[in-house]
Short mmCIF file of C-alpha atoms in Angstrom, two decimals:
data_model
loop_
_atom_site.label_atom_id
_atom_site.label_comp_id
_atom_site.label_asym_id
_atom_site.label_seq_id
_atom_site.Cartn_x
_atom_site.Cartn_y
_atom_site.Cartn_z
CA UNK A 1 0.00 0.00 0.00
CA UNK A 2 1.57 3.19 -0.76
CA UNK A 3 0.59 6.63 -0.02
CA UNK A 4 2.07 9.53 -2.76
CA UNK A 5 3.33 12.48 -1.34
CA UNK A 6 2.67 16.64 -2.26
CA UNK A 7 4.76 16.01 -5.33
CA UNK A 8 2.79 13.08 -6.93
CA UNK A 9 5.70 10.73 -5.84
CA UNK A 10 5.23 7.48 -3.99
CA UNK A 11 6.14 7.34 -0.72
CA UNK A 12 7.19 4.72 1.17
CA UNK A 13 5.34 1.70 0.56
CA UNK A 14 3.47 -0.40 3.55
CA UNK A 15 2.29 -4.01 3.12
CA UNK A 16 -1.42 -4.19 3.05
CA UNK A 17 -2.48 -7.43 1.98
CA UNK A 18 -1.78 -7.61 -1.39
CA UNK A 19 -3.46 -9.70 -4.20
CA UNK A 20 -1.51 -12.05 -5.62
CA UNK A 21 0.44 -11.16 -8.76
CA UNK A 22 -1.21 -14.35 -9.92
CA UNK A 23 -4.54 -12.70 -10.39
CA UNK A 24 -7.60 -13.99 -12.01
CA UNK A 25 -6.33 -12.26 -15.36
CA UNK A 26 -2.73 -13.46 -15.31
CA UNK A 27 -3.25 -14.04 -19.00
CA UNK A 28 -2.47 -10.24 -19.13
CA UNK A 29 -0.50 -9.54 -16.32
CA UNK A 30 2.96 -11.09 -16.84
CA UNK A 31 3.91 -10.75 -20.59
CA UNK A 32 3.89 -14.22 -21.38
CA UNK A 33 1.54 -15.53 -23.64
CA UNK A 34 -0.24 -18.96 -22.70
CA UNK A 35 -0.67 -20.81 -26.39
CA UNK A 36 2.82 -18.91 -27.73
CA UNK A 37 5.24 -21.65 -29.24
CA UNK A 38 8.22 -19.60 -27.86
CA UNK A 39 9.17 -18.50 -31.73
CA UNK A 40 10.11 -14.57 -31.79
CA UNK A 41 7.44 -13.21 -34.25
CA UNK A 42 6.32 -9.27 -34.07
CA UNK A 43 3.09 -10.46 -33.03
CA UNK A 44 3.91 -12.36 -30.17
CA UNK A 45 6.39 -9.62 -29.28
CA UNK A 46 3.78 -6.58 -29.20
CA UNK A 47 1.06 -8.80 -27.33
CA UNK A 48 4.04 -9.24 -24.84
CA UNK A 49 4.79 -5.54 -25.07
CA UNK A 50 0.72 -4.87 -24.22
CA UNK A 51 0.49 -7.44 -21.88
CA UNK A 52 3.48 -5.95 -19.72
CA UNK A 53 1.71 -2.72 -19.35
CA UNK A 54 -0.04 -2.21 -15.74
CA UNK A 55 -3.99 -1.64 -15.76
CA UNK A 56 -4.96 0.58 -13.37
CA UNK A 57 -8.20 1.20 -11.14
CA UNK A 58 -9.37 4.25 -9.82
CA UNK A 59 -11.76 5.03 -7.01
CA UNK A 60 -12.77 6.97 -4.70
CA UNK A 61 -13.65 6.86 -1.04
CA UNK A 62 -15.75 9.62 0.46
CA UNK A 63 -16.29 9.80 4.16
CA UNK A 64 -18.21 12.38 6.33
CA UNK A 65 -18.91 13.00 9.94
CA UNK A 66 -22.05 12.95 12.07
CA UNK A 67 -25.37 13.20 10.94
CA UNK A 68 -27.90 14.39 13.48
CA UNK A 69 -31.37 14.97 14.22
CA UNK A 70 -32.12 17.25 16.70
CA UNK A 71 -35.66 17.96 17.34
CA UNK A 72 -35.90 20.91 15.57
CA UNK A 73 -34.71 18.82 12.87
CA UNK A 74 -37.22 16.41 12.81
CA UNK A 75 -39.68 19.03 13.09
CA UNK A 76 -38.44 21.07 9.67
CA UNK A 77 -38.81 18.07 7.52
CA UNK A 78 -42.34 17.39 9.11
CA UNK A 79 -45.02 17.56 6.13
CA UNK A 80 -48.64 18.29 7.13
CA UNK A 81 -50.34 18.04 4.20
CA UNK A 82 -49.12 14.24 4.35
CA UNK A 83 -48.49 13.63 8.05
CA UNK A 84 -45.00 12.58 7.43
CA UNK A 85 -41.20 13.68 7.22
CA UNK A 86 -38.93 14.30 3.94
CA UNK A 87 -35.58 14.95 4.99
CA UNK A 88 -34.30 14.80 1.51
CA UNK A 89 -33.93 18.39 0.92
CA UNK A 90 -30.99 18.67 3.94
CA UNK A 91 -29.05 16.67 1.50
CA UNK A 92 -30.07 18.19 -1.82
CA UNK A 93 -26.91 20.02 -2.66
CA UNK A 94 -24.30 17.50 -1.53
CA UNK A 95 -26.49 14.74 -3.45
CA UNK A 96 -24.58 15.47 -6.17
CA UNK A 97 -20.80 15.09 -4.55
CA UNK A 98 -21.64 11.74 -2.47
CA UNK A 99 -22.93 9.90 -5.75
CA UNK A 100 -19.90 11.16 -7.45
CA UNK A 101 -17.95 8.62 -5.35
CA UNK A 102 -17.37 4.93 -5.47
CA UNK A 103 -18.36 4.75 -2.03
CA UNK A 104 -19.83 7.20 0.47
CA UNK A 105 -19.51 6.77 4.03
CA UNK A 106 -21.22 8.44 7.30
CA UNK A 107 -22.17 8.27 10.58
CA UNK A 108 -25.61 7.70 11.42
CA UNK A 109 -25.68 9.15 14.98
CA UNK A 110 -29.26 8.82 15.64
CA UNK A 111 -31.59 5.63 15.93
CA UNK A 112 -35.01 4.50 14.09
CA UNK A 113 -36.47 2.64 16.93
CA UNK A 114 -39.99 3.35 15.41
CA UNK A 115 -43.41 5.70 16.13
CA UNK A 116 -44.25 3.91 18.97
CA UNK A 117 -41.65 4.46 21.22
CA UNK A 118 -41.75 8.64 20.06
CA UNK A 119 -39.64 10.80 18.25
CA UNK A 120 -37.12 12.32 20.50
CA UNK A 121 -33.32 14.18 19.85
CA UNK A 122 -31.08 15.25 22.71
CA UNK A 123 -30.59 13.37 25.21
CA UNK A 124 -32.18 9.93 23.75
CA UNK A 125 -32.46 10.09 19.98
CA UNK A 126 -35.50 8.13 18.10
CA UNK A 127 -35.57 9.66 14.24
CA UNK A 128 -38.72 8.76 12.04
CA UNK A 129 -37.99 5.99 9.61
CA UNK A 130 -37.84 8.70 6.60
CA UNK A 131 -34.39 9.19 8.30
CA UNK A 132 -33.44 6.36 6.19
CA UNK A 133 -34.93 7.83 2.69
CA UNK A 134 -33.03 10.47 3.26
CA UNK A 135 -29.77 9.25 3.93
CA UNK A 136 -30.27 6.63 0.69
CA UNK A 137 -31.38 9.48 -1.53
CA UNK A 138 -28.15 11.53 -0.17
CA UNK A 139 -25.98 8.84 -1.94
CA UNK A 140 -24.83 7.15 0.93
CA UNK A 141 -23.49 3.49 0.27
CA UNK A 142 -22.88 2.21 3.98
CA UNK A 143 -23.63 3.99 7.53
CA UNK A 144 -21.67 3.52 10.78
CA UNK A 145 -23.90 3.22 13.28
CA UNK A 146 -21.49 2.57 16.44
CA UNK A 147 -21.50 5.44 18.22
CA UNK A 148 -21.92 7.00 22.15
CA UNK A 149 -25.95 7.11 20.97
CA UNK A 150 -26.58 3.30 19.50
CA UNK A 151 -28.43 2.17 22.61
CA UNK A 152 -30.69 5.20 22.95
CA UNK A 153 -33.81 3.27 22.22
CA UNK A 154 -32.33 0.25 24.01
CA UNK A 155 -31.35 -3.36 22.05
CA UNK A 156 -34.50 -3.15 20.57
CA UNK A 157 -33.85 0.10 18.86
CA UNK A 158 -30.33 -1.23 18.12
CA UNK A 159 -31.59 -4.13 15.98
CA UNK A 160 -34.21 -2.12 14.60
CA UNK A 161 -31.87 0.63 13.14
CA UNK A 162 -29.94 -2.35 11.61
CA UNK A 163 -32.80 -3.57 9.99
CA UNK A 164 -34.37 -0.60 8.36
CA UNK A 165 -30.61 0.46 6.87
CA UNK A 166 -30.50 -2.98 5.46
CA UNK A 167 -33.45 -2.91 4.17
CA UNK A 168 -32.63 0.32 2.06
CA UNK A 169 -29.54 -1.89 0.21
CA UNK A 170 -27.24 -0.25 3.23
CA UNK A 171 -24.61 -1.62 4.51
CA UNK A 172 -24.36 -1.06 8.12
CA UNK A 173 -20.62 -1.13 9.92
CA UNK A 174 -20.63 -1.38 14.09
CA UNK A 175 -23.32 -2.37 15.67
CA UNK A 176 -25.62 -5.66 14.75
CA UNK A 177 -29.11 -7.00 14.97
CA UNK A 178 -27.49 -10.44 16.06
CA UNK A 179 -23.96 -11.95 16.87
CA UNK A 180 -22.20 -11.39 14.05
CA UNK A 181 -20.36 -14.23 12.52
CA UNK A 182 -17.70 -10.99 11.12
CA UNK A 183 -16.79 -7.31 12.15
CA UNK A 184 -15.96 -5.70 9.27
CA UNK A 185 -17.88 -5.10 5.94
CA UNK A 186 -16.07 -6.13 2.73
CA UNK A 187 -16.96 -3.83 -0.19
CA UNK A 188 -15.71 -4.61 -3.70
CA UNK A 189 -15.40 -1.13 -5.11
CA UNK A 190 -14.66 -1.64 -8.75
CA UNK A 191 -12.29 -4.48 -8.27
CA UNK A 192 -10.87 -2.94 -5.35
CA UNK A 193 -11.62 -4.55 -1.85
CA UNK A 194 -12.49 -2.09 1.09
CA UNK A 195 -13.08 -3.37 4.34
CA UNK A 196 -14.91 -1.15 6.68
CA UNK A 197 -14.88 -1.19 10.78
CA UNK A 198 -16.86 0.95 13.29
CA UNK A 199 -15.87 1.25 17.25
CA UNK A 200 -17.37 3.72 19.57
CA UNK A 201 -15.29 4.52 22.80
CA UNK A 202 -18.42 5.25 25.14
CA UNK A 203 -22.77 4.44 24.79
CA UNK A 204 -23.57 7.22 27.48
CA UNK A 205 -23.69 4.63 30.15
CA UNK A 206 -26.67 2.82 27.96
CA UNK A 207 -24.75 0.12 28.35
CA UNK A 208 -25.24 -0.76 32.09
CA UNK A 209 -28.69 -3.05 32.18
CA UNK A 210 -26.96 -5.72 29.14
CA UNK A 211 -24.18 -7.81 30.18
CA UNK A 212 -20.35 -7.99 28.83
CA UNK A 213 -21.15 -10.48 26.25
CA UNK A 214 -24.87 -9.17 25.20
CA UNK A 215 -22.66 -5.34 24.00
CA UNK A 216 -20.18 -7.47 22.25
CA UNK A 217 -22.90 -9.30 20.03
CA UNK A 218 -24.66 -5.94 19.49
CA UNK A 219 -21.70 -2.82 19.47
CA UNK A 220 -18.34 -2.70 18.47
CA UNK A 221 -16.94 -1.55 21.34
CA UNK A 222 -13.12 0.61 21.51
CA UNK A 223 -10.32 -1.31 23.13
CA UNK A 224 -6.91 -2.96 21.74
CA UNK A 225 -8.96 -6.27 22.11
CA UNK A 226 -11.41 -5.65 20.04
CA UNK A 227 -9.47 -3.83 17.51
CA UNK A 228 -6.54 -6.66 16.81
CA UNK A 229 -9.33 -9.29 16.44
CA UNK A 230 -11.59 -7.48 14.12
CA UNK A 231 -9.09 -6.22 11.74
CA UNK A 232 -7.15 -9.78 12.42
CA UNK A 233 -10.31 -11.00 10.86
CA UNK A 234 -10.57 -8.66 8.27
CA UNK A 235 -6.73 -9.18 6.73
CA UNK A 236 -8.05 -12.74 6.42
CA UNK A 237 -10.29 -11.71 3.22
CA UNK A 238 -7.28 -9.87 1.19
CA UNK A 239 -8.88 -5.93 1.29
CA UNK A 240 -6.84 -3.46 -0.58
CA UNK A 241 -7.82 -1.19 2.26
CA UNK A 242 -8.81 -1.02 5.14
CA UNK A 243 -10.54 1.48 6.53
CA UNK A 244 -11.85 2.04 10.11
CA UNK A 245 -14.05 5.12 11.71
CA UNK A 246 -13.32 5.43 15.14
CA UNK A 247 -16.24 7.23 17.35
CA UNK A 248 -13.62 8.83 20.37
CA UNK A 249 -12.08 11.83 22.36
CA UNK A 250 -14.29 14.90 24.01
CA UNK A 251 -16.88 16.76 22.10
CA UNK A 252 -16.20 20.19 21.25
CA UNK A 253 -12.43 20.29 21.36
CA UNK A 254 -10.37 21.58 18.56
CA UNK A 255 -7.43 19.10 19.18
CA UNK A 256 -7.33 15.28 19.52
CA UNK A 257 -6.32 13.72 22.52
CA UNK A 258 -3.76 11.87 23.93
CA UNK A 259 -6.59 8.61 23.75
CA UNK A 260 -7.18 9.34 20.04
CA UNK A 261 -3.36 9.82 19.24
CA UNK A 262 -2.72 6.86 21.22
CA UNK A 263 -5.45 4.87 19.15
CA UNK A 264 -4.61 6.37 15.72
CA UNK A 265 -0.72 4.79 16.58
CA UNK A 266 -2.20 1.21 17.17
CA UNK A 267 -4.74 0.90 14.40
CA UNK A 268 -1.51 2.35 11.65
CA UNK A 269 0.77 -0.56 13.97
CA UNK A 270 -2.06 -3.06 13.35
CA UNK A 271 -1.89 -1.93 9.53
CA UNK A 272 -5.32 0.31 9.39
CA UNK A 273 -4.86 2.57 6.29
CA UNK A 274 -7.51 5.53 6.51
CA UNK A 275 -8.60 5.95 10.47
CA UNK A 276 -11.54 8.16 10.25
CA UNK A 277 -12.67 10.11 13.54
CA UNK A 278 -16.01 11.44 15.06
CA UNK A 279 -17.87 12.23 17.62
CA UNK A 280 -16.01 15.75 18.83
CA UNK A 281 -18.74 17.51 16.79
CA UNK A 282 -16.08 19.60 15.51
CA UNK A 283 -13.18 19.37 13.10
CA UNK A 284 -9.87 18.09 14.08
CA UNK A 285 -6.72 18.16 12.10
CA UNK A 286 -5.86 15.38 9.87
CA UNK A 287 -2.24 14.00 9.29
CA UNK A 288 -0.31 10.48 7.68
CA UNK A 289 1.10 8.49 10.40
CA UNK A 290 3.82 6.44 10.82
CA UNK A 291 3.84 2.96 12.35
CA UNK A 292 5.67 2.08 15.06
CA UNK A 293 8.28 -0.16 13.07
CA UNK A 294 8.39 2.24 10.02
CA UNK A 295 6.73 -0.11 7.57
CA UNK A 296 3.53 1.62 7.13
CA UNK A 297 1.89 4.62 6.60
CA UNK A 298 -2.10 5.78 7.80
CA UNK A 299 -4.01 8.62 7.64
CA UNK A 300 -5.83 9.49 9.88
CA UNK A 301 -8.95 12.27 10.28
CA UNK A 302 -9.26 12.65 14.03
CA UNK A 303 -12.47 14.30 13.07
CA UNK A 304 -14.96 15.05 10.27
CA UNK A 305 -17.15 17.69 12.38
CA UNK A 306 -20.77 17.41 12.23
CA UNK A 307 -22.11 16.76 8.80
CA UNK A 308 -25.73 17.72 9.87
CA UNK A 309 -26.81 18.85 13.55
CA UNK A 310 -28.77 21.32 15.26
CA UNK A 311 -25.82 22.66 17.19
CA UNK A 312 -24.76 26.00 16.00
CA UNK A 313 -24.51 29.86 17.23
CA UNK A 314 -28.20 30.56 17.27
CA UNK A 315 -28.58 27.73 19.66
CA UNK A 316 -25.89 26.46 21.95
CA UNK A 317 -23.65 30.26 21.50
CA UNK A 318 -21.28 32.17 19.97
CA UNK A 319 -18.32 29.48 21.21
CA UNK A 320 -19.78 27.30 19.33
CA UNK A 321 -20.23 28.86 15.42
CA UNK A 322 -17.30 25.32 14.78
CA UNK A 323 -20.06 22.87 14.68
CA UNK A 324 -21.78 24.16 11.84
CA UNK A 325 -19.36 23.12 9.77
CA UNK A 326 -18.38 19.89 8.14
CA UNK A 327 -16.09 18.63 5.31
CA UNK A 328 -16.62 14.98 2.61
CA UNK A 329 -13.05 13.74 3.05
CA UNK A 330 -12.35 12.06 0.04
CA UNK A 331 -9.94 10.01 -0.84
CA UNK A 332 -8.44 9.09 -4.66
CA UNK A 333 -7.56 5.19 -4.89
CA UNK A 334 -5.59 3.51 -7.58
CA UNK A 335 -4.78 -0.09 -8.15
CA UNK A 336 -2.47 -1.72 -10.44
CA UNK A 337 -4.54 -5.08 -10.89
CA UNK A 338 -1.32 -6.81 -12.02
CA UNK A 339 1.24 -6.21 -9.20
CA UNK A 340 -2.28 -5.95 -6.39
CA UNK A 341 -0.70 -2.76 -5.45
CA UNK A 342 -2.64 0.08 -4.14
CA UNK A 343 -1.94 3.62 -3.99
CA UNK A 344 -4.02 6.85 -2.04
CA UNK A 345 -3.11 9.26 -5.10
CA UNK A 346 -4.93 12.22 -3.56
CA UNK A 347 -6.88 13.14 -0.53
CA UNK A 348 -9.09 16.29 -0.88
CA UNK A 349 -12.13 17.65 0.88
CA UNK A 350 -15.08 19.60 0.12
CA UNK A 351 -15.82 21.92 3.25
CA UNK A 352 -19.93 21.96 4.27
CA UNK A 353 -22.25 24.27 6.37
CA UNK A 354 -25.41 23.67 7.91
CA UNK A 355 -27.74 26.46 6.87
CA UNK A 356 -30.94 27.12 8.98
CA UNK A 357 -33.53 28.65 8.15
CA UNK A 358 -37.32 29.84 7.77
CA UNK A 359 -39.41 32.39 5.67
CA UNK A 360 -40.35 33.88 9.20
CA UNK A 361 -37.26 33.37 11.39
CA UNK A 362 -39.14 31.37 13.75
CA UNK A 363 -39.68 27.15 14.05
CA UNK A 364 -40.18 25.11 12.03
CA UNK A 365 -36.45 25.49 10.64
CA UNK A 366 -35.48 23.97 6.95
CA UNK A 367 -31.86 22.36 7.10
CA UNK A 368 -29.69 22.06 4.78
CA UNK A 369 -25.84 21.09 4.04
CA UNK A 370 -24.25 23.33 1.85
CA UNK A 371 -20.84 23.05 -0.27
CA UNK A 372 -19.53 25.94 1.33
CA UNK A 373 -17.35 26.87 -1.87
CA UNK A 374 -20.24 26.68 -4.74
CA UNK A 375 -22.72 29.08 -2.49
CA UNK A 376 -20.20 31.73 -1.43
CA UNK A 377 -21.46 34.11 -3.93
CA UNK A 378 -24.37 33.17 -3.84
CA UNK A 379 -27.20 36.37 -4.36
CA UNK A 380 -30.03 34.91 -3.18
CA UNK A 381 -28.53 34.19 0.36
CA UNK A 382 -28.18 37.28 2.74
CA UNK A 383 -25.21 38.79 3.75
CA UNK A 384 -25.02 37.66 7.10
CA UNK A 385 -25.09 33.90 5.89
CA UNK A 386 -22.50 34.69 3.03
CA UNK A 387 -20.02 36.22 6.16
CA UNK A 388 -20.85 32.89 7.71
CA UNK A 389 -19.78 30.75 5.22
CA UNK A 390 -16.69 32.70 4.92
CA UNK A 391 -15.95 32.73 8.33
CA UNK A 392 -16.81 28.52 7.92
CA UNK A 393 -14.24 27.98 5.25
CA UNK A 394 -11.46 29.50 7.10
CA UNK A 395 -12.08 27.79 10.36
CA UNK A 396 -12.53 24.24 7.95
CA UNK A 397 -8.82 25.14 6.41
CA UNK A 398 -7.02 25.75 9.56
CA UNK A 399 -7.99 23.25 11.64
CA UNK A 400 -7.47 20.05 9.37
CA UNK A 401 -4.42 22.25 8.62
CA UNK A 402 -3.91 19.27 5.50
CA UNK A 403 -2.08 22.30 2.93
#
């Protein structure tokens, strides 16, 4: 696995398990022809000259942070002429960049637990099921659902949120509607193998009426434990990548901590290439790191922000104008399919805000993420929201400080 550096040149190259160079298509992979007698003709020679040439792949990964609902959330996408919810507008304008990737990637920090047991944010979060719609009409491929707020509703709305994901052709990555015979989630992206893992460092003390074993068969929970044996088990299927969101450190706070530093180190050790963070609400700084022995190289994001949320000036205070803002991390993949190799080529973002708003300035709110850079200049938006995004994009730059 090798990351390139600023200058488009590889840098030093860490073993991920590799495909074979015997691949399925070693007819073309080697530069020797199967039925050729051996007998130098120009034919033979240019096929061998074609066949020696690498075929690449390219992907790409796109990964956000939390998605919330908040009640006032839940109440802006409330329809009354059909007593229901559409919460596909929040995601109208970033539709477009999440279906641009290969495979899109966020965290689901909510549950759908169902009517009965009411629709609730903060503290204990129940969502209604169009939640899901949304979320699948956003463009996203697979949801990590381990988080401090999986066991709001309980087991019940554990297993529940599992199911309804599923059922929209989801693939869901932490937490499980029954002992899981695996921890990780193999995608084949184009030919190229991801494996996804979730872990959340905390459930709000949810956790305290289910026993040691009955969390393990429903959450994937942070520890070194846990970690070796689930991406143990994932090397054992041959990804290209592997990439694992971590759900850690203390919300609100600009810099990671010495828990997620200390974390980020093991999973590069244990030979985790992209080591996505949430959970701070905020953005923290991303950075390649080293493992221990020098043999290979991570990246990690110690945190995407909040990708949707309620929490913002008008609502929690001035100190806190840094969680209205959000970035897709994405993340430029290319395989040689005859050596197995795979390379990160590029990682780029695409800084977001979380615009509120209503005709009369008063509940119910419309939400909606905006690509901070395409609505800058924007006419139709006042120019106290313009300032805003401004002010977003510079806060976004300096603290993944990635230039």
């Amino acid at each position: 696995f090798t990351f390139l550096n600023d200058d488009g040149e590889p840098g030093e190259e860490v073993a991920v398990d590799e495909e074979s160079e015997n691949s399925e298509n070693d007819g073309g992979t080697n530069g020797d022809d199967p039925e050729s007698d051996g007998s130098d003709d120009s034919g033979s020679e240019a096929d061998g000259e074609a066949a020696s040439e690498s075929e690449t792949t390219e992907i790409t990964i796109s990964t956000v942070g939390d998605i919330m609902a908040h009640d006032e959330q839940y109440w802006g996408a409330y329809v009354e002429e059909t007593d229901s919810y559409d919460f596909k507008p929040v995601f109208e304008h970033v539709k477009p960049y999440l279906e641009e990737a290969d495979l899109a990637i966020g965290n689901f920090e909510t549950t759908v637990a169902g009517e009965d047991r009411g629709y609730t944010g903060y503290p204990l979060f129940n969502t209604p099921d169009e939640i899901v719609e949304g979320v699948d009409y956003a463009g996203f491929d697979a949801l990590v659902t381990a988080n401090n707020h999986s066991l709001d509703m309980g087991a019940q709305g554990v297993e529940r949120t599992v199911q309804m994901l599923e059922e929209a052709d989801m693939d869901v990555v932490g937490t499980y509607e029954e002992a899981p015979e695996q921890r990780h989630v193999i995608k084949d992206v184009e030919g190229v193998k991801v494996a996804l893992l979730a872990f959340t460092e905390s459930m709000n003390g949810m956790d305290g009426p289910y026993s040691d074993e009955e969390i393990y068969n429903m959450i994937d929970v942070m520890s070194e434990e846990n970690l070796t044996e689930a991406i143990d088990a994932a090397k054992e299927d041959d990804p290209d990548i592997i990439l694992t969101y971590m759900h850690w450190g203390s919300e609100y706070v600009e810099e990671p901590g010495d828990s997620q530093k200390h974390y980020a180190q093991f999973l590069a050790d244990q030979g985790v290439d992209l080591i996505i963070g949430s959970h701070p609400h905020v953005l923290q700084r991303g950075e390649n790191i080293e493992s221990s022995d020098g043999g290979h190289e991570a990246f990690v994001a110690y945190s995407l922000g909040n990708f949707v949320s309620n929490q913002r000036l008008e609502t929690i205070g001035e100190d806190f104008q840094p969680n209205e803002d959000g970035v897709i991390m994405n993340f430029d993949i290319e395989k040689d399919t005859a050596s197995g190799e795979t390379t990160v080529t590029d990682i780029h973002y695409t800084p977001t805000w979380v615009y509120r708003h209503s005709e009369t300035d008063e509940r119910p709110f419309d939400y909606e993420i905006l690509p901070v850079e395409d609505f800058q200049d924007d006419e139709n938006l006042p120019d106290s929201i313009l300032e805003r995004l401004d002010r977003s994009l510079e806060r976004t730059n300096s603290r993944l400080n990635m230039e």
